[in-house]
Amino acid sequence: MNKARHLLKRPLFLILCLLGVTLLACGPFLTGGLWHGSDLGYHLRRIENIAMGLAAGQFPVRIQSDWVNGCGYAVGVFYGDVLLYAPALLRLAGVPVSAAYDAYLFGITLCTAAAGYYAGRRLGGGRCACAAGAVLYTLSAYRLCDVTDRAALGEYTALAFLPLVAAGFWRTLRPDRARLPGWALLVLGLSGVLQSHLLSFEMTVLLLALAALLCARQVFSRAAFGRLAGAAGVFCALNAGFLLPLLDYYLTGKFAINQPGGVEPIQANGAALGQLLGLPYTLASGQQAELVQGMALTPGPALLLGALAAAGGAAYALARRRDRRAAACLALAAAGAGCLALSGNFFPWDALYALGGAAQRLVGSLQFPWRFLGPACLFLALAVGAGLQLANPRLRAGAAAALCLVAAVAAAGQLRAYTATAAPESYTYGTEEPFWQMGCGHYLPAENGPTDLNALPAGPVWADGITLTAYEKSGTTITFTASNDSEVEAWVRLPLLWYRGYTARGADGSAPAVTCGENNLVTVTLAPGQSGSFTVRFTEPWPWRAAEALTALTALALAVWLARRRQ
């Protein structure tokens, strides 16, 4: 055991450990191919469209062109995608989209393991305990389900930043002597979650609010509250380039996502208790089999058994004497159990939904209660790490190795079962893989009522009196030559979904009005006798550009400040 503890102190061994767990977690995706997942086509299309937008000179790519019959879709406004620019750049370099996705998955998985280890160390854990916690978190059954069956790129990316949020929040309340202060770690973690998955960010903020209430005495001390307020300000400035366009559209526009009836009750979508515990279960009345059956909606045996043992050991230690480490272990295990309860179909989500108003929209937006399994896995992994810290030093390495072995065997079995269902496929372009069309329904414009996807035209449509002689479409930019030979205003309706920001400019410098027309399509109105060549494109409003500049300046200032702090 002394040799094992000495080995764990070597940085090279820890690096190889994190790299090994990453290779195991990504095993099926190291072949250059992809196995189908529920959301795979959606995210491949996002990557491909970012690459197409960059190639066309757009930055950032707000309206992605190759959606809904080429009519454009504002997924870049509503869904954070800054990290997807990395695989998009690989696409521009000629790398097939399947290989670009695999590279992205490998990088995010490695970051997940590293973040889990780093967060544990910042919370006061030893190398052995933190390494075990990181392995168990990275190989948790639900995270692997996100990667495989669900292909939930946004959610599994957010899980890579969640450990930084936990460590950052605690170290903002109780600072340590690390080079990266707690508030900066909190900002980094929250920014990563926000830019990865908006629903995960909503859940994270909700859990932080609950944690703040439980730690009200520390939170509302003058020093800690000042640090939290400062972190909130830096977070807003760092993410202004995403937050301002998102809030601008959501609060002032009409889209499917913010219209009455845009959300539904979610309790029936929760996981059964047996499923959460990895036991046999039966579907409850109202549960939709396709949403829960066959998916690993559980933390997995290593986390459940490890957290149970840790909680038992902590309770025994507390019964003998007051011990802050034991109390922290019990608190983390309780937080994990609470998130497991939130994930179940037995939690009264429908009662909260029935309150109406903001509560209804917040609850309905979560869609699936079992999303709380992500935070549950983190809390349980931290509880296991805290429990190992309480263990006898002579037994700690052996217990950690045993838990990691259980996690590895369970993960290997889960991945093997996943790959046995289908053969891997390779895609050169992100538009080759079929995807669920309604997956892009949330951000459809609804200025003139719901958008009818079946009635979208393949080309321009114009009113009587219009003579159209030339037409060219490249992405979300359209150039056409037309004349209005009538004595009244006449319109040209283009195959572009209308999002505020589209403008038209004539070759002679004129600026015809651009409005939302029938079926929420971009409509250009020409005055009587007006003629010429006109170009329609999406142009970001100047406040958006100002917000992007603020984001860039904040990121640069933070980078310079951290570089100087390390000197």
Coordinates of C-alpha atoms in Angstrom, one line a residue:
M1 CA 0.0 0.0 0.0
N2 CA 2.9 2.3 0.7
K3 CA 4.1 1.8 -2.9
A4 CA 0.6 2.5 -4.2
R5 CA 0.4 5.8 -2.2
H6 CA 3.9 6.7 -3.5
L7 CA 2.9 6.0 -7.0
L8 CA -0.2 8.1 -6.8
K9 CA 2.0 11.1 -5.9
R10 CA 3.7 11.0 -9.2
P11 CA 2.2 13.5 -11.7
L12 CA 2.9 11.1 -14.6
F13 CA 0.8 8.4 -13.1
L14 CA -2.1 10.7 -12.5
I15 CA -1.9 11.9 -16.1
L16 CA -1.9 8.3 -17.4
C17 CA -4.8 7.5 -15.1
L18 CA -6.9 10.4 -16.5
L19 CA -5.9 9.6 -20.0
G20 CA -6.7 5.9 -19.5
V21 CA -10.2 6.6 -18.3
T22 CA -10.7 9.0 -21.2
L23 CA -9.7 6.2 -23.7
L24 CA -12.1 3.8 -22.0
A25 CA -15.0 6.3 -22.0
C26 CA -14.4 7.1 -25.7
G27 CA -13.5 3.6 -26.8
P28 CA -16.2 3.1 -29.4
F29 CA -15.5 6.5 -31.0
L30 CA -11.7 6.0 -31.5
T31 CA -12.3 4.0 -34.7
G32 CA -13.2 7.2 -36.8
G33 CA -16.8 6.2 -37.0
L34 CA -20.0 7.0 -35.2
W35 CA -22.8 5.0 -33.7
H36 CA -26.2 6.5 -33.9
G37 CA -27.6 8.5 -31.0
S38 CA -30.9 10.4 -30.5
D39 CA -29.4 13.8 -31.1
L40 CA -26.4 13.0 -33.2
G41 CA -27.7 14.4 -36.5
Y42 CA -28.7 17.6 -34.8
H43 CA -25.2 18.3 -33.5
L44 CA -23.4 17.1 -36.6
R45 CA -25.6 19.6 -38.5
R46 CA -24.6 22.4 -36.0
I47 CA -20.9 21.7 -36.6
E48 CA -21.3 21.6 -40.4
N49 CA -23.3 24.8 -40.4
I50 CA -20.8 26.7 -38.3
A51 CA -18.1 25.6 -40.8
M52 CA -20.3 26.7 -43.7
G53 CA -20.9 30.0 -42.1
L54 CA -17.2 30.6 -41.4
A55 CA -16.4 29.7 -45.0
A56 CA -18.9 32.3 -46.1
G57 CA -17.2 35.0 -44.0
Q58 CA -19.7 35.0 -41.1
F59 CA -18.5 35.4 -37.5
P60 CA -20.1 34.5 -35.3
V61 CA -22.5 32.3 -37.1
R62 CA -25.9 33.4 -35.7
I63 CA -28.3 32.1 -38.4
Q64 CA -27.2 28.7 -39.7
S65 CA -28.2 28.2 -43.3
D66 CA -28.7 24.5 -43.9
W67 CA -31.8 23.9 -41.8
V68 CA -35.5 23.6 -42.6
N69 CA -35.1 23.2 -46.4
G70 CA -32.3 25.8 -46.5
C71 CA -34.4 28.6 -45.0
G72 CA -32.0 29.2 -42.1
Y73 CA -32.4 28.7 -38.4
A74 CA -31.3 30.8 -35.4
V75 CA -29.8 28.0 -33.5
G76 CA -26.6 30.1 -33.0
V77 CA -28.6 32.7 -31.1
F78 CA -30.4 30.3 -28.7
Y79 CA -27.9 27.5 -28.2
G80 CA -24.4 28.3 -27.1
D81 CA -21.9 26.9 -29.6
V82 CA -18.5 28.6 -28.9
L83 CA -16.8 25.3 -28.3
L84 CA -18.2 23.8 -31.5
Y85 CA -15.9 26.2 -33.5
A86 CA -13.1 23.8 -32.8
P87 CA -14.6 20.8 -34.7
A88 CA -15.9 23.3 -37.3
L89 CA -12.4 24.5 -37.9
L90 CA -11.4 20.8 -38.4
R91 CA -14.1 20.6 -41.0
L92 CA -12.7 23.6 -42.8
A93 CA -9.4 21.8 -42.8
G94 CA -11.0 18.9 -44.7
V95 CA -11.5 16.6 -41.7
P96 CA -14.7 14.5 -42.1
V97 CA -17.4 15.6 -39.7
S98 CA -17.5 12.2 -38.0
A99 CA -13.7 12.4 -37.2
A100 CA -14.2 16.0 -36.1
Y101 CA -16.9 14.9 -33.7
D102 CA -14.8 12.1 -32.3
A103 CA -11.9 14.5 -31.7
Y104 CA -14.3 16.9 -29.9
L105 CA -15.7 14.1 -27.8
F106 CA -12.2 12.9 -26.8
G107 CA -11.2 16.4 -25.8
I108 CA -14.3 17.0 -23.7
T109 CA -14.0 13.6 -22.0
L110 CA -10.4 14.4 -21.1
C111 CA -11.5 17.8 -19.7
T112 CA -14.3 16.1 -17.7
A113 CA -11.8 13.8 -16.0
A114 CA -9.3 16.6 -15.4
A115 CA -11.9 19.0 -14.1
G116 CA -13.2 16.3 -11.7
Y117 CA -9.8 15.8 -10.3
Y118 CA -8.9 19.5 -10.1
A119 CA -12.2 20.3 -8.4
G120 CA -11.7 17.6 -5.8
R121 CA -8.2 19.0 -5.1
R122 CA -9.5 22.5 -4.7
L123 CA -12.1 21.2 -2.2
G124 CA -9.3 19.7 -0.1
G125 CA -9.1 16.1 -1.2
G126 CA -6.0 14.1 -1.6
R127 CA -4.6 12.7 -4.8
C128 CA -5.9 9.2 -4.4
A129 CA -9.4 10.3 -3.4
C130 CA -9.7 12.9 -6.1
A131 CA -8.4 10.5 -8.8
A132 CA -11.0 8.0 -7.8
G133 CA -13.8 10.6 -7.8
A134 CA -12.8 11.8 -11.3
V135 CA -12.8 8.2 -12.6
L136 CA -16.2 7.5 -11.2
Y137 CA -17.6 10.7 -12.4
T138 CA -16.3 10.3 -16.0
L139 CA -17.4 6.7 -16.2
S140 CA -20.8 7.3 -14.5
A141 CA -23.6 5.4 -16.3
Y142 CA -25.7 8.5 -17.0
R143 CA -22.8 10.5 -18.5
L144 CA -22.0 7.6 -20.8
C145 CA -25.7 7.4 -21.7
D146 CA -25.4 11.1 -22.7
V147 CA -22.4 10.2 -24.9
T148 CA -23.9 7.1 -26.5
D149 CA -27.6 6.5 -26.6
R150 CA -28.6 10.2 -26.4
A151 CA -25.6 11.8 -28.2
A152 CA -26.4 14.8 -26.1
L153 CA -23.4 16.9 -27.0
G154 CA -24.5 20.0 -25.2
E155 CA -25.3 18.2 -22.0
Y156 CA -22.2 16.1 -21.8
T157 CA -20.1 19.2 -22.5
A158 CA -21.8 21.0 -19.7
L159 CA -21.0 18.1 -17.3
A160 CA -17.3 18.8 -18.0
F161 CA -17.6 22.2 -16.4
L162 CA -20.0 21.3 -13.6
P163 CA -17.1 20.3 -11.2
L164 CA -15.5 23.7 -11.6
V165 CA -18.8 25.4 -10.6
A166 CA -19.0 23.3 -7.4
A167 CA -15.4 24.0 -6.4
G168 CA -15.6 27.6 -7.5
F169 CA -18.7 28.3 -5.4
W170 CA -17.2 26.8 -2.3
R171 CA -13.8 28.6 -2.7
T172 CA -15.6 31.9 -3.3
L173 CA -17.2 31.5 0.1
R174 CA -14.0 30.1 1.7
P175 CA -10.9 31.3 -0.3
D176 CA -7.8 29.2 -0.5
R177 CA -4.3 30.1 -1.6
A178 CA -4.5 28.7 -5.1
R179 CA -3.4 30.8 -8.1
L180 CA -6.8 30.7 -9.6
P181 CA -9.2 32.3 -7.1
G182 CA -12.5 30.7 -6.3
W183 CA -14.6 33.5 -8.0
A184 CA -12.6 33.1 -11.3
L185 CA -13.1 29.3 -11.1
L186 CA -16.9 29.9 -10.6
V187 CA -17.0 32.3 -13.6
L188 CA -15.1 29.8 -15.8
G189 CA -17.4 26.9 -14.8
L190 CA -20.7 28.8 -15.2
S191 CA -19.5 30.2 -18.5
G192 CA -18.7 26.7 -19.8
V193 CA -22.1 25.4 -18.7
L194 CA -24.0 28.4 -20.3
Q195 CA -22.1 28.2 -23.5
S196 CA -22.7 24.4 -23.8
H197 CA -26.3 23.8 -22.7
L198 CA -28.9 26.3 -21.6
L199 CA -31.1 23.8 -19.8
S200 CA -28.0 22.6 -17.8
F201 CA -27.3 26.2 -16.9
E202 CA -30.9 26.7 -15.6
M203 CA -30.5 23.6 -13.4
T204 CA -27.1 24.8 -12.2
V205 CA -28.4 28.2 -11.2
L206 CA -31.3 26.5 -9.4
L207 CA -29.0 24.3 -7.5
L208 CA -26.7 27.2 -6.7
A209 CA -29.7 29.2 -5.3
L210 CA -30.5 26.2 -3.1
A211 CA -26.9 26.0 -1.9
A212 CA -26.9 29.7 -1.2
L213 CA -29.9 29.4 1.0
L214 CA -28.3 26.5 2.9
C215 CA -25.1 28.5 3.3
A216 CA -26.9 31.8 3.9
R217 CA -24.6 32.7 6.8
Q218 CA -21.5 32.5 4.7
V219 CA -23.1 33.8 1.5
F220 CA -24.3 37.0 3.1
S221 CA -21.1 37.9 4.9
R222 CA -19.7 41.1 3.5
A223 CA -16.5 39.6 2.0
A224 CA -18.2 36.5 0.5
F225 CA -21.1 38.5 -0.9
G226 CA -18.8 41.0 -2.5
R227 CA -16.8 38.2 -4.2
L228 CA -20.0 36.6 -5.4
A229 CA -21.4 39.9 -6.8
G230 CA -18.0 40.5 -8.5
A231 CA -18.1 37.1 -10.0
A232 CA -21.7 37.7 -11.3
G233 CA -20.5 41.0 -12.9
V234 CA -17.5 39.3 -14.6
F235 CA -19.7 36.4 -15.7
C236 CA -22.2 38.8 -17.4
A237 CA -19.4 40.7 -19.1
L238 CA -17.7 37.6 -20.3
N239 CA -20.8 36.1 -21.8
A240 CA -22.5 39.3 -23.0
G241 CA -21.9 38.3 -26.6
F242 CA -24.2 35.3 -26.1
L243 CA -26.6 36.6 -23.4
L244 CA -27.6 39.8 -25.1
P245 CA -28.7 38.3 -28.5
L246 CA -30.5 35.4 -26.6
L247 CA -32.4 37.8 -24.3
D248 CA -33.1 40.2 -27.1
Y249 CA -34.8 37.6 -29.2
Y250 CA -36.5 35.7 -26.3
L251 CA -37.9 38.8 -24.6
T252 CA -38.9 40.9 -27.6
G253 CA -39.6 38.3 -30.3
K254 CA -42.1 35.6 -30.9
F255 CA -40.8 32.1 -31.3
A256 CA -42.1 28.6 -30.7
I257 CA -40.1 28.4 -27.5
N258 CA -41.7 31.4 -25.8
Q259 CA -45.3 31.0 -27.0
P260 CA -48.3 29.7 -24.9
G261 CA -48.3 26.0 -25.1
G262 CA -44.6 25.9 -25.7
V263 CA -44.0 23.7 -22.6
E264 CA -45.7 20.6 -21.2
P265 CA -45.8 18.8 -17.8
I266 CA -42.7 16.7 -17.2
Q267 CA -43.3 14.4 -14.3
A268 CA -44.3 11.5 -16.5
N269 CA -41.0 11.7 -18.2
G270 CA -39.0 11.1 -15.0
A271 CA -37.2 7.9 -14.3
A272 CA -38.6 5.1 -12.1
L273 CA -37.0 4.5 -8.7
G274 CA -35.8 1.1 -9.8
Q275 CA -34.2 2.6 -12.8
L276 CA -32.4 5.2 -10.8
L277 CA -31.0 2.5 -8.6
G278 CA -30.0 0.3 -11.5
L279 CA -32.7 -2.3 -10.5
P280 CA -35.5 -4.0 -12.5
Y281 CA -38.5 -1.6 -12.8
T282 CA -41.8 -1.2 -14.6
L283 CA -43.1 1.8 -16.4
A284 CA -45.6 3.9 -14.4
S285 CA -48.9 5.0 -15.8
G286 CA -48.3 7.9 -18.3
Q287 CA -44.6 7.2 -18.8
Q288 CA -43.4 7.2 -22.4
A289 CA -41.3 4.1 -23.0
E290 CA -39.2 5.8 -25.7
L291 CA -38.0 8.5 -23.3
V292 CA -36.8 6.3 -20.5
Q293 CA -36.7 2.6 -21.5
G294 CA -33.3 1.2 -22.5
M295 CA -31.3 4.2 -21.3
A296 CA -29.0 4.0 -18.3
L297 CA -30.8 6.6 -16.2
T298 CA -28.7 5.8 -13.1
P299 CA -25.3 6.9 -11.7
G300 CA -24.1 3.3 -11.9
P301 CA -23.1 0.7 -9.3
A302 CA -19.7 2.2 -8.4
L303 CA -21.1 5.6 -7.6
L304 CA -24.2 4.3 -5.7
L305 CA -22.2 1.7 -3.7
G306 CA -19.3 4.1 -3.1
A307 CA -21.5 6.9 -2.0
L308 CA -23.5 4.6 0.3
A309 CA -20.3 3.3 1.9
A310 CA -19.0 6.9 2.2
A311 CA -22.2 8.1 3.9
G312 CA -22.2 5.2 6.3
G313 CA -18.6 5.8 7.2
A314 CA -19.2 9.5 7.7
A315 CA -22.2 8.9 9.9
Y316 CA -20.1 6.5 12.0
A317 CA -17.4 9.1 12.3
L318 CA -19.8 11.8 13.3
A319 CA -21.4 9.5 15.9
R320 CA -17.9 9.2 17.6
R321 CA -16.8 12.9 17.3
R322 CA -17.4 16.1 15.5
D323 CA -15.7 16.0 12.2
R324 CA -16.1 18.6 9.5
R325 CA -14.9 16.3 6.8
A326 CA -17.5 13.7 7.8
A327 CA -20.2 16.3 7.8
A328 CA -19.1 17.5 4.3
C329 CA -19.3 13.9 3.1
L330 CA -22.8 13.4 4.4
A331 CA -23.9 16.8 2.9
L332 CA -22.6 15.8 -0.5
A333 CA -24.2 12.4 -0.3
A334 CA -27.5 14.0 0.7
A335 CA -27.2 16.5 -2.2
G336 CA -26.7 13.5 -4.6
A337 CA -29.7 11.8 -3.1
G338 CA -31.7 14.9 -3.5
C339 CA -30.8 15.2 -7.2
L340 CA -31.7 11.6 -7.6
A341 CA -35.2 12.4 -6.2
L342 CA -35.5 15.3 -8.6
S343 CA -34.8 12.9 -11.4
G344 CA -37.7 10.5 -10.6
N345 CA -41.2 10.3 -11.7
F346 CA -42.3 10.4 -8.1
F347 CA -41.1 14.0 -7.5
P348 CA -44.2 16.3 -7.7
W349 CA -43.1 18.2 -10.8
D350 CA -46.7 18.4 -12.0
A351 CA -47.8 20.2 -8.8
L352 CA -45.1 22.8 -9.4
Y353 CA -46.1 23.1 -13.1
A354 CA -49.7 23.7 -12.0
L355 CA -48.7 26.9 -10.2
G356 CA -48.6 28.5 -13.7
G357 CA -46.6 31.6 -14.7
A358 CA -42.9 31.6 -14.4
A359 CA -42.9 28.3 -12.4
Q360 CA -44.7 26.5 -15.2
R361 CA -42.4 27.8 -17.9
L362 CA -39.3 27.0 -15.8
V363 CA -40.5 23.5 -14.9
G364 CA -41.7 22.8 -18.5
S365 CA -38.4 24.0 -20.0
L366 CA -36.5 21.2 -18.2
Q367 CA -38.3 18.6 -20.5
F368 CA -36.9 15.6 -18.7
P369 CA -36.5 15.4 -14.9
W370 CA -33.7 12.9 -15.2
R371 CA -31.4 15.6 -16.4
F372 CA -30.7 16.1 -12.7
L373 CA -28.8 12.9 -12.9
G374 CA -25.8 14.9 -14.1
P375 CA -25.5 16.9 -10.9
A376 CA -26.3 13.8 -8.9
C377 CA -23.3 12.0 -10.4
L378 CA -21.1 14.9 -9.5
F379 CA -22.3 15.1 -5.9
L380 CA -22.0 11.4 -5.4
A381 CA -18.5 11.3 -6.9
L382 CA -17.5 14.1 -4.5
A383 CA -19.0 12.2 -1.6
V384 CA -17.0 9.1 -2.6
G385 CA -13.9 11.3 -2.6
A386 CA -14.7 12.7 0.8
G387 CA -15.4 9.3 2.1
L388 CA -12.0 8.0 0.9
Q389 CA -10.4 10.9 2.8
L390 CA -12.0 9.5 6.0
A391 CA -10.8 6.0 5.3
N392 CA -7.7 4.5 6.9
P393 CA -4.7 5.6 4.8
R394 CA -3.6 2.0 4.6
L395 CA -6.9 1.0 3.0
R396 CA -7.6 4.1 1.0
A397 CA -5.7 3.1 -2.2
G398 CA -7.2 -0.4 -2.2
A399 CA -10.7 0.9 -1.8
A400 CA -10.2 3.5 -4.5
A401 CA -8.8 0.9 -6.9
A402 CA -11.7 -1.4 -6.2
L403 CA -14.3 1.3 -6.9
C404 CA -12.5 2.3 -10.1
L405 CA -12.4 -1.4 -11.2
V406 CA -16.2 -1.7 -10.6
A407 CA -16.8 1.5 -12.6
A408 CA -14.5 0.4 -15.5
V409 CA -16.2 -3.0 -15.7
A410 CA -19.7 -1.5 -15.7
A411 CA -18.7 1.1 -18.3
A412 CA -17.1 -1.5 -20.5
G413 CA -20.3 -3.5 -20.3
Q414 CA -22.5 -0.5 -21.1
L415 CA -20.4 0.5 -24.1
R416 CA -20.3 -3.0 -25.4
A417 CA -24.1 -3.3 -25.2
Y418 CA -24.4 0.1 -27.0
T419 CA -22.1 -0.9 -29.9
A420 CA -23.8 -4.2 -30.3
T421 CA -27.0 -2.5 -31.5
A422 CA -25.6 -1.1 -34.8
A423 CA -22.6 -0.8 -36.9
P424 CA -20.5 2.4 -36.9
E425 CA -21.0 4.9 -39.7
S426 CA -18.8 7.6 -41.1
Y427 CA -19.9 11.0 -42.5
T428 CA -18.0 13.5 -44.4
Y429 CA -20.6 16.2 -44.1
G430 CA -22.8 17.0 -41.1
T431 CA -25.9 17.1 -43.3
E432 CA -25.7 13.4 -44.3
E433 CA -26.9 11.9 -41.0
P434 CA -30.7 12.0 -40.8
F435 CA -32.2 13.9 -37.8
W436 CA -35.5 14.4 -36.2
Q437 CA -36.9 17.5 -38.0
M438 CA -38.9 18.7 -35.0
G439 CA -35.6 18.8 -33.1
C440 CA -35.3 22.2 -34.7
G441 CA -38.8 23.4 -33.8
H442 CA -38.1 25.4 -30.6
Y443 CA -36.5 28.3 -32.3
L444 CA -38.8 28.7 -35.3
P445 CA -40.2 32.2 -35.6
A446 CA -43.9 32.7 -34.7
E447 CA -44.4 36.4 -35.5
N448 CA -47.3 35.6 -37.8
G449 CA -48.4 32.4 -36.1
P450 CA -46.7 29.0 -36.0
T451 CA -44.3 28.3 -38.9
D452 CA -45.6 25.5 -41.2
L453 CA -42.5 23.5 -42.2
N454 CA -44.4 21.7 -44.9
A455 CA -45.3 25.0 -46.7
L456 CA -41.8 26.4 -47.0
P457 CA -40.9 27.3 -50.6
A458 CA -37.8 26.1 -52.4
G459 CA -37.5 29.4 -54.3
P460 CA -38.8 33.0 -54.3
V461 CA -42.5 33.9 -54.6
W462 CA -43.6 37.3 -55.8
A463 CA -46.8 39.4 -56.1
D464 CA -48.5 40.5 -59.2
G465 CA -46.7 43.3 -60.9
I466 CA -43.2 42.0 -60.0
T467 CA -40.9 40.8 -62.8
L468 CA -38.0 38.8 -61.4
T469 CA -35.1 38.2 -63.9
A470 CA -32.3 36.9 -61.7
Y471 CA -32.0 35.0 -58.5
E472 CA -29.0 33.5 -56.5
K473 CA -28.9 32.1 -53.0
S474 CA -25.7 31.4 -51.0
G475 CA -26.4 30.3 -47.5
T476 CA -28.5 33.0 -45.8
T477 CA -27.6 35.6 -48.4
I478 CA -29.8 36.1 -51.5
T479 CA -29.3 38.4 -54.5
F480 CA -32.1 38.9 -56.9
T481 CA -32.9 41.3 -59.8
A482 CA -36.5 42.5 -60.0
S483 CA -38.7 45.3 -61.0
N484 CA -42.1 46.5 -59.7
D485 CA -44.0 47.4 -62.8
S486 CA -47.2 48.2 -60.9
E487 CA -48.5 51.4 -59.4
V488 CA -48.6 50.0 -55.9
E489 CA -46.1 48.4 -53.5
A490 CA -45.4 44.8 -54.3
W491 CA -43.5 42.1 -52.5
V492 CA -41.0 39.4 -53.1
R493 CA -41.1 36.5 -50.6
L494 CA -37.8 34.7 -50.2
P495 CA -37.0 31.2 -48.9
L496 CA -35.6 32.5 -45.6
L497 CA -37.2 32.3 -42.2
W498 CA -37.6 35.8 -40.8
Y499 CA -35.4 36.7 -37.9
R500 CA -34.9 40.3 -36.9
G501 CA -31.7 41.5 -38.5
Y502 CA -32.3 40.7 -42.1
T503 CA -31.8 43.7 -44.4
A504 CA -32.0 44.4 -48.1
R505 CA -29.6 46.7 -50.0
G506 CA -30.0 47.7 -53.7
A507 CA -27.1 48.1 -56.0
D508 CA -28.0 51.8 -56.2
G509 CA -27.8 52.2 -52.4
S510 CA -31.6 51.9 -51.8
A511 CA -32.9 50.0 -48.8
P512 CA -36.2 48.3 -49.4
A513 CA -38.3 47.3 -46.4
V514 CA -37.8 43.8 -45.1
T515 CA -40.7 42.4 -43.0
C516 CA -42.0 39.1 -41.7
G517 CA -44.4 37.8 -44.3
E518 CA -46.7 34.8 -44.7
N519 CA -45.5 31.7 -42.9
N520 CA -42.8 33.9 -41.2
L521 CA -40.7 34.2 -44.4
V522 CA -38.4 37.2 -45.2
T523 CA -40.4 39.5 -47.5
V524 CA -38.9 42.4 -49.4
T525 CA -41.3 45.2 -50.4
L526 CA -40.5 47.2 -53.6
A527 CA -42.0 50.7 -54.2
P528 CA -44.0 51.4 -57.4
G529 CA -41.5 51.5 -60.3
Q530 CA -38.6 50.4 -58.3
S531 CA -36.1 48.1 -60.0
G532 CA -32.6 46.9 -59.7
S533 CA -30.4 44.2 -58.1
F534 CA -31.0 43.7 -54.4
T535 CA -29.0 41.7 -51.8
V536 CA -30.6 40.4 -48.7
R537 CA -28.5 39.2 -45.8
F538 CA -28.5 38.9 -42.0
T539 CA -26.8 41.8 -40.3
E540 CA -26.3 41.8 -36.5
P541 CA -27.7 44.8 -34.7
W542 CA -25.0 47.1 -33.3
P543 CA -25.8 46.3 -29.6
W544 CA -25.0 42.7 -30.4
R545 CA -21.6 43.7 -31.8
A546 CA -20.9 45.9 -28.8
A547 CA -21.7 42.9 -26.5
E548 CA -19.3 40.7 -28.5
A549 CA -16.6 43.4 -28.1
L550 CA -17.2 43.4 -24.3
T551 CA -16.9 39.6 -24.2
A552 CA -13.6 39.8 -26.1
L553 CA -12.2 42.5 -23.9
T554 CA -13.2 40.7 -20.8
A555 CA -11.7 37.5 -21.9
L556 CA -8.5 39.3 -22.8
A557 CA -8.4 41.1 -19.5
L558 CA -8.9 37.9 -17.6
A559 CA -6.2 36.1 -19.6
V560 CA -3.7 38.9 -18.9
W561 CA -4.6 39.1 -15.2
L562 CA -4.2 35.3 -14.7
A563 CA -0.9 35.3 -16.6
R564 CA 0.5 38.0 -14.4
R565 CA -0.9 36.2 -11.3
R566 CA 1.1 33.1 -12.2
Q567 CA 4.4 35.0 -12.4

